Tab-separated table of C-alpha atoms in Angstrom:
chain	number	residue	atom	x	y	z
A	1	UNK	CA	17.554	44.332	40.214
A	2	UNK	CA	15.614	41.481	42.411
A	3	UNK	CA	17.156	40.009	45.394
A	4	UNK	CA	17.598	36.500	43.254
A	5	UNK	CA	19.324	38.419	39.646
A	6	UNK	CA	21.636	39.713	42.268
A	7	UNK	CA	22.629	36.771	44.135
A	8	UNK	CA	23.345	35.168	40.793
A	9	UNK	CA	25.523	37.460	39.802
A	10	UNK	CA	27.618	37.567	43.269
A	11	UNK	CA	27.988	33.208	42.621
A	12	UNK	CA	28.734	33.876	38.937
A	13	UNK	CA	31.491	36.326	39.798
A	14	UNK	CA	32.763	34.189	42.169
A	15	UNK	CA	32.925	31.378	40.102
A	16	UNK	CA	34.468	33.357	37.492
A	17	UNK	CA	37.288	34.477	39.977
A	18	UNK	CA	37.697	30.899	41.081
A	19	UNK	CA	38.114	29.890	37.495
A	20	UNK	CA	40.861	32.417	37.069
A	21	UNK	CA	42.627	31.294	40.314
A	22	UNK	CA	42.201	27.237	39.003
A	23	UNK	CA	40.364	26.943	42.326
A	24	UNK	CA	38.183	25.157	40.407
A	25	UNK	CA	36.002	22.869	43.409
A	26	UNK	CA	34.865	26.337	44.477
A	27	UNK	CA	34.302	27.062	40.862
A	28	UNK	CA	32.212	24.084	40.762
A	29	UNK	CA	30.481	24.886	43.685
A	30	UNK	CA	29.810	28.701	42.607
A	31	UNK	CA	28.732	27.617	38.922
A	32	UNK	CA	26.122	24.894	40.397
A	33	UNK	CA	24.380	27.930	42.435
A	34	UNK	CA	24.052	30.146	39.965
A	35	UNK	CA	22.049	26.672	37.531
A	36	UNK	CA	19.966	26.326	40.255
A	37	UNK	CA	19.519	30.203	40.560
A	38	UNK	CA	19.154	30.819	36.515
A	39	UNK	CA	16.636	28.072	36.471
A	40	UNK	CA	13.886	29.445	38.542
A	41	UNK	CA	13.753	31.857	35.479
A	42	UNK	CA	11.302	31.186	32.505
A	43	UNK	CA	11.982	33.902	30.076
A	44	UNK	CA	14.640	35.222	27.726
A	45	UNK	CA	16.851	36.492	29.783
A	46	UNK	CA	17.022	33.612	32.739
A	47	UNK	CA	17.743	31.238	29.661
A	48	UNK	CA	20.646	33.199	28.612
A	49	UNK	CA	21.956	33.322	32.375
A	50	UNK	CA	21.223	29.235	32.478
A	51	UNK	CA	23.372	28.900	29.388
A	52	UNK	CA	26.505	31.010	30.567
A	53	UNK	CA	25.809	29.164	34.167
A	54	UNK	CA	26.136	26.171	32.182
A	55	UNK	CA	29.583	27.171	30.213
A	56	UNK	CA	31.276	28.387	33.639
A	57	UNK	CA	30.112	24.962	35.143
A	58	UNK	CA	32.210	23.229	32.285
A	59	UNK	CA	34.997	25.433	32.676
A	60	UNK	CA	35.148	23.861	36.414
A	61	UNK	CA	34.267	20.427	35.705
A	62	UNK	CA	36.625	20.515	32.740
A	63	UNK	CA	38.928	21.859	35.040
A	64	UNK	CA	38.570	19.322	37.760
A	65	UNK	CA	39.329	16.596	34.752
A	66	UNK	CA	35.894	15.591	34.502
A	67	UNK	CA	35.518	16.195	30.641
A	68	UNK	CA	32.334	13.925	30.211
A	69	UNK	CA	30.411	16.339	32.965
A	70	UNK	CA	31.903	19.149	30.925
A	71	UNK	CA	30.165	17.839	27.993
A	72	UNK	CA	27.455	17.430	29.240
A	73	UNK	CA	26.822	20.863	30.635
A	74	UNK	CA	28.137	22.500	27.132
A	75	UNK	CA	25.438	20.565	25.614
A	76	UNK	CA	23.014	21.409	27.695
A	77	UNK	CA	23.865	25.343	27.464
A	78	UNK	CA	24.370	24.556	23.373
A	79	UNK	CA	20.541	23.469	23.912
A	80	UNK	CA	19.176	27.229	25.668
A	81	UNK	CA	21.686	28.974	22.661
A	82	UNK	CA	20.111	27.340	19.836
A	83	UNK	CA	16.967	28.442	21.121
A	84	UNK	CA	18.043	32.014	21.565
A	85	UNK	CA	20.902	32.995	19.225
A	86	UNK	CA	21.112	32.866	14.802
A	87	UNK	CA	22.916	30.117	13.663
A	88	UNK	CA	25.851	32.037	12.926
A	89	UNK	CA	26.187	33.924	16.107
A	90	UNK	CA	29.732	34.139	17.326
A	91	UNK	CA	28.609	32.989	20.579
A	92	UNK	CA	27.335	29.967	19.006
A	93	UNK	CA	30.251	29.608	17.239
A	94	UNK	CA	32.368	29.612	20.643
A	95	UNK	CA	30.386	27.025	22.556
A	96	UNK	CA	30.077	24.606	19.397
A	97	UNK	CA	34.022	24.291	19.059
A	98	UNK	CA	34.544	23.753	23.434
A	99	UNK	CA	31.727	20.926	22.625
A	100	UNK	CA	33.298	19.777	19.396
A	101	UNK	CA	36.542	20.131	21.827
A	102	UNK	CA	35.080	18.082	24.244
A	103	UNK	CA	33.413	15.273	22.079
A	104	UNK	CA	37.478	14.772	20.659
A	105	UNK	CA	38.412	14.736	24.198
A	106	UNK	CA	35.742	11.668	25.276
A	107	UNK	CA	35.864	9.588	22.385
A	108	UNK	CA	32.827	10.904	20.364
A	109	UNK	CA	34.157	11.273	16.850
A	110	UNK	CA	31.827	11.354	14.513
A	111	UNK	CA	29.846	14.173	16.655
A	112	UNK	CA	32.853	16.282	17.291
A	113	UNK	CA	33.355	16.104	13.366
A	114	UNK	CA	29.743	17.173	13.330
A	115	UNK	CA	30.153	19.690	15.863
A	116	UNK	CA	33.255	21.407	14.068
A	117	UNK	CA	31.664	21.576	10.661
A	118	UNK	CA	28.466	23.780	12.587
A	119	UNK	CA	31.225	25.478	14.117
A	120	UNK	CA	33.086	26.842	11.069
A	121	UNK	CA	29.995	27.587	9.330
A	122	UNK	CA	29.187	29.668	12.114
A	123	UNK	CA	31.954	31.270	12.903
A	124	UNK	CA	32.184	32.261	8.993
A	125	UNK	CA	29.351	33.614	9.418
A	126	UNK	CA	29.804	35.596	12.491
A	127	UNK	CA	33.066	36.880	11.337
A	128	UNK	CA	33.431	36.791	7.390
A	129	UNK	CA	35.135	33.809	5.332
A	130	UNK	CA	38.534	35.028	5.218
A	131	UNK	CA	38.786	35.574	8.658
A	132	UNK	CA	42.491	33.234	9.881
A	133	UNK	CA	39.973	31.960	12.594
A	134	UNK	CA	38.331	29.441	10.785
A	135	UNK	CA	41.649	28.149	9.848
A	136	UNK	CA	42.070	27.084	13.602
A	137	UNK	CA	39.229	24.940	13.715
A	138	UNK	CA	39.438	23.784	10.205
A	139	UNK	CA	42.764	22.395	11.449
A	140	UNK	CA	41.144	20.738	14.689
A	141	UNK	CA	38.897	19.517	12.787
A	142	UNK	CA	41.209	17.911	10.078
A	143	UNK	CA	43.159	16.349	13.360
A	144	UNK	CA	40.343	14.854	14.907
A	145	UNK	CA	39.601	13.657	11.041
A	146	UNK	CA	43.431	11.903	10.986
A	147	UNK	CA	43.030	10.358	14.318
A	148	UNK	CA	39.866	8.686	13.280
A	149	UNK	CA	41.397	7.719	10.119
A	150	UNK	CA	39.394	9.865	7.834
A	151	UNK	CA	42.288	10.466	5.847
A	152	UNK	CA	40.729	12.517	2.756
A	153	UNK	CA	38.773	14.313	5.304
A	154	UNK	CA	41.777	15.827	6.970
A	155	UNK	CA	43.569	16.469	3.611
A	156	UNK	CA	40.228	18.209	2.694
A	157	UNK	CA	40.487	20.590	6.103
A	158	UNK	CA	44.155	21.056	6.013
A	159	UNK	CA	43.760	22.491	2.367
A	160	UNK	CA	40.869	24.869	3.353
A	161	UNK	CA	42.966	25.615	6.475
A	162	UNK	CA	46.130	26.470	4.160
A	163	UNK	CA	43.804	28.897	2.107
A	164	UNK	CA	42.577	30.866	4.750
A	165	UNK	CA	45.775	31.264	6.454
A	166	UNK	CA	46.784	33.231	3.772
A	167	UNK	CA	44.727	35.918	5.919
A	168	UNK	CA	47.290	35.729	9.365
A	169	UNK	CA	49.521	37.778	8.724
A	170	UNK	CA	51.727	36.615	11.798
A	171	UNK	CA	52.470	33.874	9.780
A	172	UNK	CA	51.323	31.349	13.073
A	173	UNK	CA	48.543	29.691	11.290
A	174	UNK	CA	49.776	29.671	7.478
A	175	UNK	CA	53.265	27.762	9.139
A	176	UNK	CA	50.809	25.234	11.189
A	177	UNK	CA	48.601	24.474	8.116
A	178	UNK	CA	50.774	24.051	5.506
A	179	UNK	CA	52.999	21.876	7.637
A	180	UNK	CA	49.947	19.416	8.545
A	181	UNK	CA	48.942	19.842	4.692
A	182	UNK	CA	52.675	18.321	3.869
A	183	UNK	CA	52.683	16.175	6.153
A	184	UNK	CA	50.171	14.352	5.609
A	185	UNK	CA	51.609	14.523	1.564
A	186	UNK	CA	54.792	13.092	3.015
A	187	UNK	CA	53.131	10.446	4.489
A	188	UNK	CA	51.937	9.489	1.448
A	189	UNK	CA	55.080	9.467	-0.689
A	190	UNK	CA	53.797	12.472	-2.879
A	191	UNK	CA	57.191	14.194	-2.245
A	192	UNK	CA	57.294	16.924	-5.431
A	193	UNK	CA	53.972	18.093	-4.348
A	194	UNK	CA	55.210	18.460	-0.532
A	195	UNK	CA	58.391	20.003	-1.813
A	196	UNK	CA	56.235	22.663	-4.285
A	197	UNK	CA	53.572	23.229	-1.329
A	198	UNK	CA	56.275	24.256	1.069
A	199	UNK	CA	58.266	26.535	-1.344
A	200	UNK	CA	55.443	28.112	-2.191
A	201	UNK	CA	54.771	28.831	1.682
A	202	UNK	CA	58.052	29.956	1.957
A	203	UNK	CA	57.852	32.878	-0.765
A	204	UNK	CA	54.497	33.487	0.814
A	205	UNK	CA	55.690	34.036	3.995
A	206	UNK	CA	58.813	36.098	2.412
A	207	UNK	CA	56.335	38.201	0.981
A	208	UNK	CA	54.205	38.827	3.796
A	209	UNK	CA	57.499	39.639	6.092
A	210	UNK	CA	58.754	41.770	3.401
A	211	UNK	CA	55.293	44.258	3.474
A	212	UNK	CA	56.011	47.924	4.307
A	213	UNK	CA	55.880	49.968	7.192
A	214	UNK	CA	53.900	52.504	5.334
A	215	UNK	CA	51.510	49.589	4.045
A	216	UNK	CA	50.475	47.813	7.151
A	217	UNK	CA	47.722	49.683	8.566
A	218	UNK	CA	45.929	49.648	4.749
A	219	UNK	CA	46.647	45.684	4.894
A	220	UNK	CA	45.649	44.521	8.353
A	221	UNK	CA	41.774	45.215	9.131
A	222	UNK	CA	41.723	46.425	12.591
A	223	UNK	CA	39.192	43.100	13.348
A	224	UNK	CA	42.323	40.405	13.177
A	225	UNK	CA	45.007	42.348	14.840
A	226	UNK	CA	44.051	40.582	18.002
A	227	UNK	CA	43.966	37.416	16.628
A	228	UNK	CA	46.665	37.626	13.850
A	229	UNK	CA	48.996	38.592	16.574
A	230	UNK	CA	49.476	42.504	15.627
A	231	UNK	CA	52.339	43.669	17.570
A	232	UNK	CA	54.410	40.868	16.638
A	233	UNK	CA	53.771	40.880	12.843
A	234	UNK	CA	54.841	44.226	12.743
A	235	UNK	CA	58.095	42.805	14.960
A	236	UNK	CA	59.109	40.241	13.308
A	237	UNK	CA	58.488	42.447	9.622
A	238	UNK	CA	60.890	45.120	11.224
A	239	UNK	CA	63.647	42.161	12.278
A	240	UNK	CA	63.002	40.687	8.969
A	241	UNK	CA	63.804	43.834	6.702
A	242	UNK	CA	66.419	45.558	8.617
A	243	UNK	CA	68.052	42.362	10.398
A	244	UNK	CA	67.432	39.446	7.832
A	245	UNK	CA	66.173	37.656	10.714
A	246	UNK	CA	63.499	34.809	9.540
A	247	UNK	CA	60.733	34.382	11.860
A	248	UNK	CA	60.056	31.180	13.397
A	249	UNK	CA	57.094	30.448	10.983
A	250	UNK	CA	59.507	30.401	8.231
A	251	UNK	CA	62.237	28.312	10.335
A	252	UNK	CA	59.262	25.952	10.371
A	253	UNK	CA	59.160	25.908	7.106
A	254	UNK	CA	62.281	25.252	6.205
A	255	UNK	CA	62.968	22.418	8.416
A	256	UNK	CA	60.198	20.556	6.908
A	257	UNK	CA	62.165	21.427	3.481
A	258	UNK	CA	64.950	20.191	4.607
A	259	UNK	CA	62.899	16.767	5.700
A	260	UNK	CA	61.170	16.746	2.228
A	261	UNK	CA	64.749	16.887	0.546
A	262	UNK	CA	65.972	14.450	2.198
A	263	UNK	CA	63.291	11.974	1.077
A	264	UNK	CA	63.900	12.954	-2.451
A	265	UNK	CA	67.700	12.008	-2.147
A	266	UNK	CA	69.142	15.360	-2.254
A	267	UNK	CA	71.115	15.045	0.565
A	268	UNK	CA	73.302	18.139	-0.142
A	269	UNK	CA	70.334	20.739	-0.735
A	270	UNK	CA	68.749	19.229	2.498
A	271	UNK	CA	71.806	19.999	4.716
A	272	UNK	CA	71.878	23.189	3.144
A	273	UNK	CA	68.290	24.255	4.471
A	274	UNK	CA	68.744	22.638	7.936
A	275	UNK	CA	71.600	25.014	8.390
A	276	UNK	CA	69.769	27.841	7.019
A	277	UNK	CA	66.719	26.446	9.590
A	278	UNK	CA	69.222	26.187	12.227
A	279	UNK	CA	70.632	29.641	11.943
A	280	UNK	CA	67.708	31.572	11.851
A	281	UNK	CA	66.263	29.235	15.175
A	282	UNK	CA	69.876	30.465	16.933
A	283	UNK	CA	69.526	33.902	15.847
A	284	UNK	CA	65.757	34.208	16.993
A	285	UNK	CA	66.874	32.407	20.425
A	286	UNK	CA	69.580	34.895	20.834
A	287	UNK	CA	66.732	37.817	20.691
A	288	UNK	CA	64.462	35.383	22.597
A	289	UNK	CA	61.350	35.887	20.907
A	290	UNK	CA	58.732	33.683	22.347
A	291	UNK	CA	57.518	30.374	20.972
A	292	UNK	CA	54.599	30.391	20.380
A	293	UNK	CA	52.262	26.821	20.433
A	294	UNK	CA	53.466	26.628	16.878
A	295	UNK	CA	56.866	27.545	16.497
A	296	UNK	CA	57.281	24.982	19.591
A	297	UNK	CA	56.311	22.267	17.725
A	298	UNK	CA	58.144	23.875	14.991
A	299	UNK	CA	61.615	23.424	17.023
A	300	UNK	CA	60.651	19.515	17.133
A	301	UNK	CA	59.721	19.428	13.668
């Protein structure tokens, strides 16, 4: 290893660490050596150091609040990548949602919408197309798409989102998805179809809560038990069966049930499933099982 390689990597690990520690002027400072180190180098492998130089600058610029430098230097690293990596290379797949992040973030909507669509495609094809990943940013995307009043773009991601939540079997994304995806019916007065979206859900969800000891290993590919949240499907299935304790993606769920009946009038069915909601949030706060980014918003549903 030359003198240079290794002085890049002592700034890079100290950035890194800074990162971690939200120290992020030192980050900053760190991250801009180890550009001006990674630049000196012409081939293959000093590009590939000058793009992840790049991403840990925009962690600390991000970090410092400074979103349009952050942009800048995940475009610039987005730049080396595309140069370097497939199409649908997960890495690419990473840096074009933080830049489709980032484009939201300043304003830039019709190039975060851009940046989003790359970023599905590419992440389907790093990882497969039922992967519950792409449901995440198919739901950013249909956000940034609502925002911007695009509204049948939005109801076009939040329906692909609903489909491939199917495939989290925590129940996280399938909850968030389907309750954007009624929503936005709400909002629109189409109360029967909210009301037959969100019962369907809820036997969906039964159903996946209701799967076997025996049967989970053969259902869960070992790929998405980091992602799908392993340890706690398998909780929540054992509290479910033995303790007829809903998890908080079906509390979710039957709030927004409760919302939809009371827009159709039936005032006594919609009291009904706010209790129901209301009793399985008490019982899950008396185990205190964490909320997740979801379920919080589900508790303000």
């Amino acid at each position: 290893m030359t003198v240079a390689l290794e002085t890049w990597h002592e700034h890079y690990e100290s950035a890194e660490l800074a990162v971690k520690r939200k120290a992020f002027d030192a980050a900053e400072n760190a991250a801009r050596r180890c550009v001006r180190l990674a630049e000196e180098a012409a081939d293959e492998p000093g590009r590939r150091r000058l793009a992840s130089s790049l991403l840990l600058l925009a962690k600390a610029e991000q970090g410092r609040g400074r979103a349009e430098a952050a942009l800048d230097a995940t475009q610039r690293a987005l730049e080396l990548l595309r140069r370097i990596l497939p199409p649908d290379h997960r890495d690419m797949a990473a840096v074009l949602a933080d830049a489709a992040a980032l484009c939201a973030e300043t304003g830039r909507t019709s190039q975060a919408l851009r940046f989003f669509g790359e970023a599905i495609g590419a992440f389907e094809g790093a990882h497969g197309l039922t992967h519950p990943g792409a449901a995440a940013l198919l739901m950013e995307q249909g956000r940034v798409a609502e925002e911007s009043g695009e509204a049948a773009l939005a109801a076009s991601c939040y329906g692909k989102a609903l489909r491939k939540a199917a495939f989290d079997t925590s129940g996280e994304l399938l909850a968030d998805a389907g309750a954007r995806r009624a929503e936005d019916l709400l909002r629109q007065g189409a109360t029967s179809e909210a009301r037959s979206l969100l019962e369907k859900m809820l036997d969906d969800l039964r159903a996946n809560f209701s799967v076997p000891a025996e049967k989970e290993a053969e259902q869960e590919p070992p790929q998405w038990l980091e992602y799908a949240g392993g340890e706690r499907t398998w909780g929540r299935r054992e509290a479910f069966q033995k303790e007829g304790i809903e998890p908080w993606p079906m509390v979710r769920v039957r709030r927004l049930i409760a919302r939809t009946l009371e827009a159709q009038g039936e005032m006594e069915l919609a009291a009904r499933e706010s209790r129901r909601a209301e009793e399985g949030a008490a019982r899950l706060e008396e185990r205190q099982e964490p909320a997740t980014a979801t379920s919080g918003r589900a508790a303000s549903a």
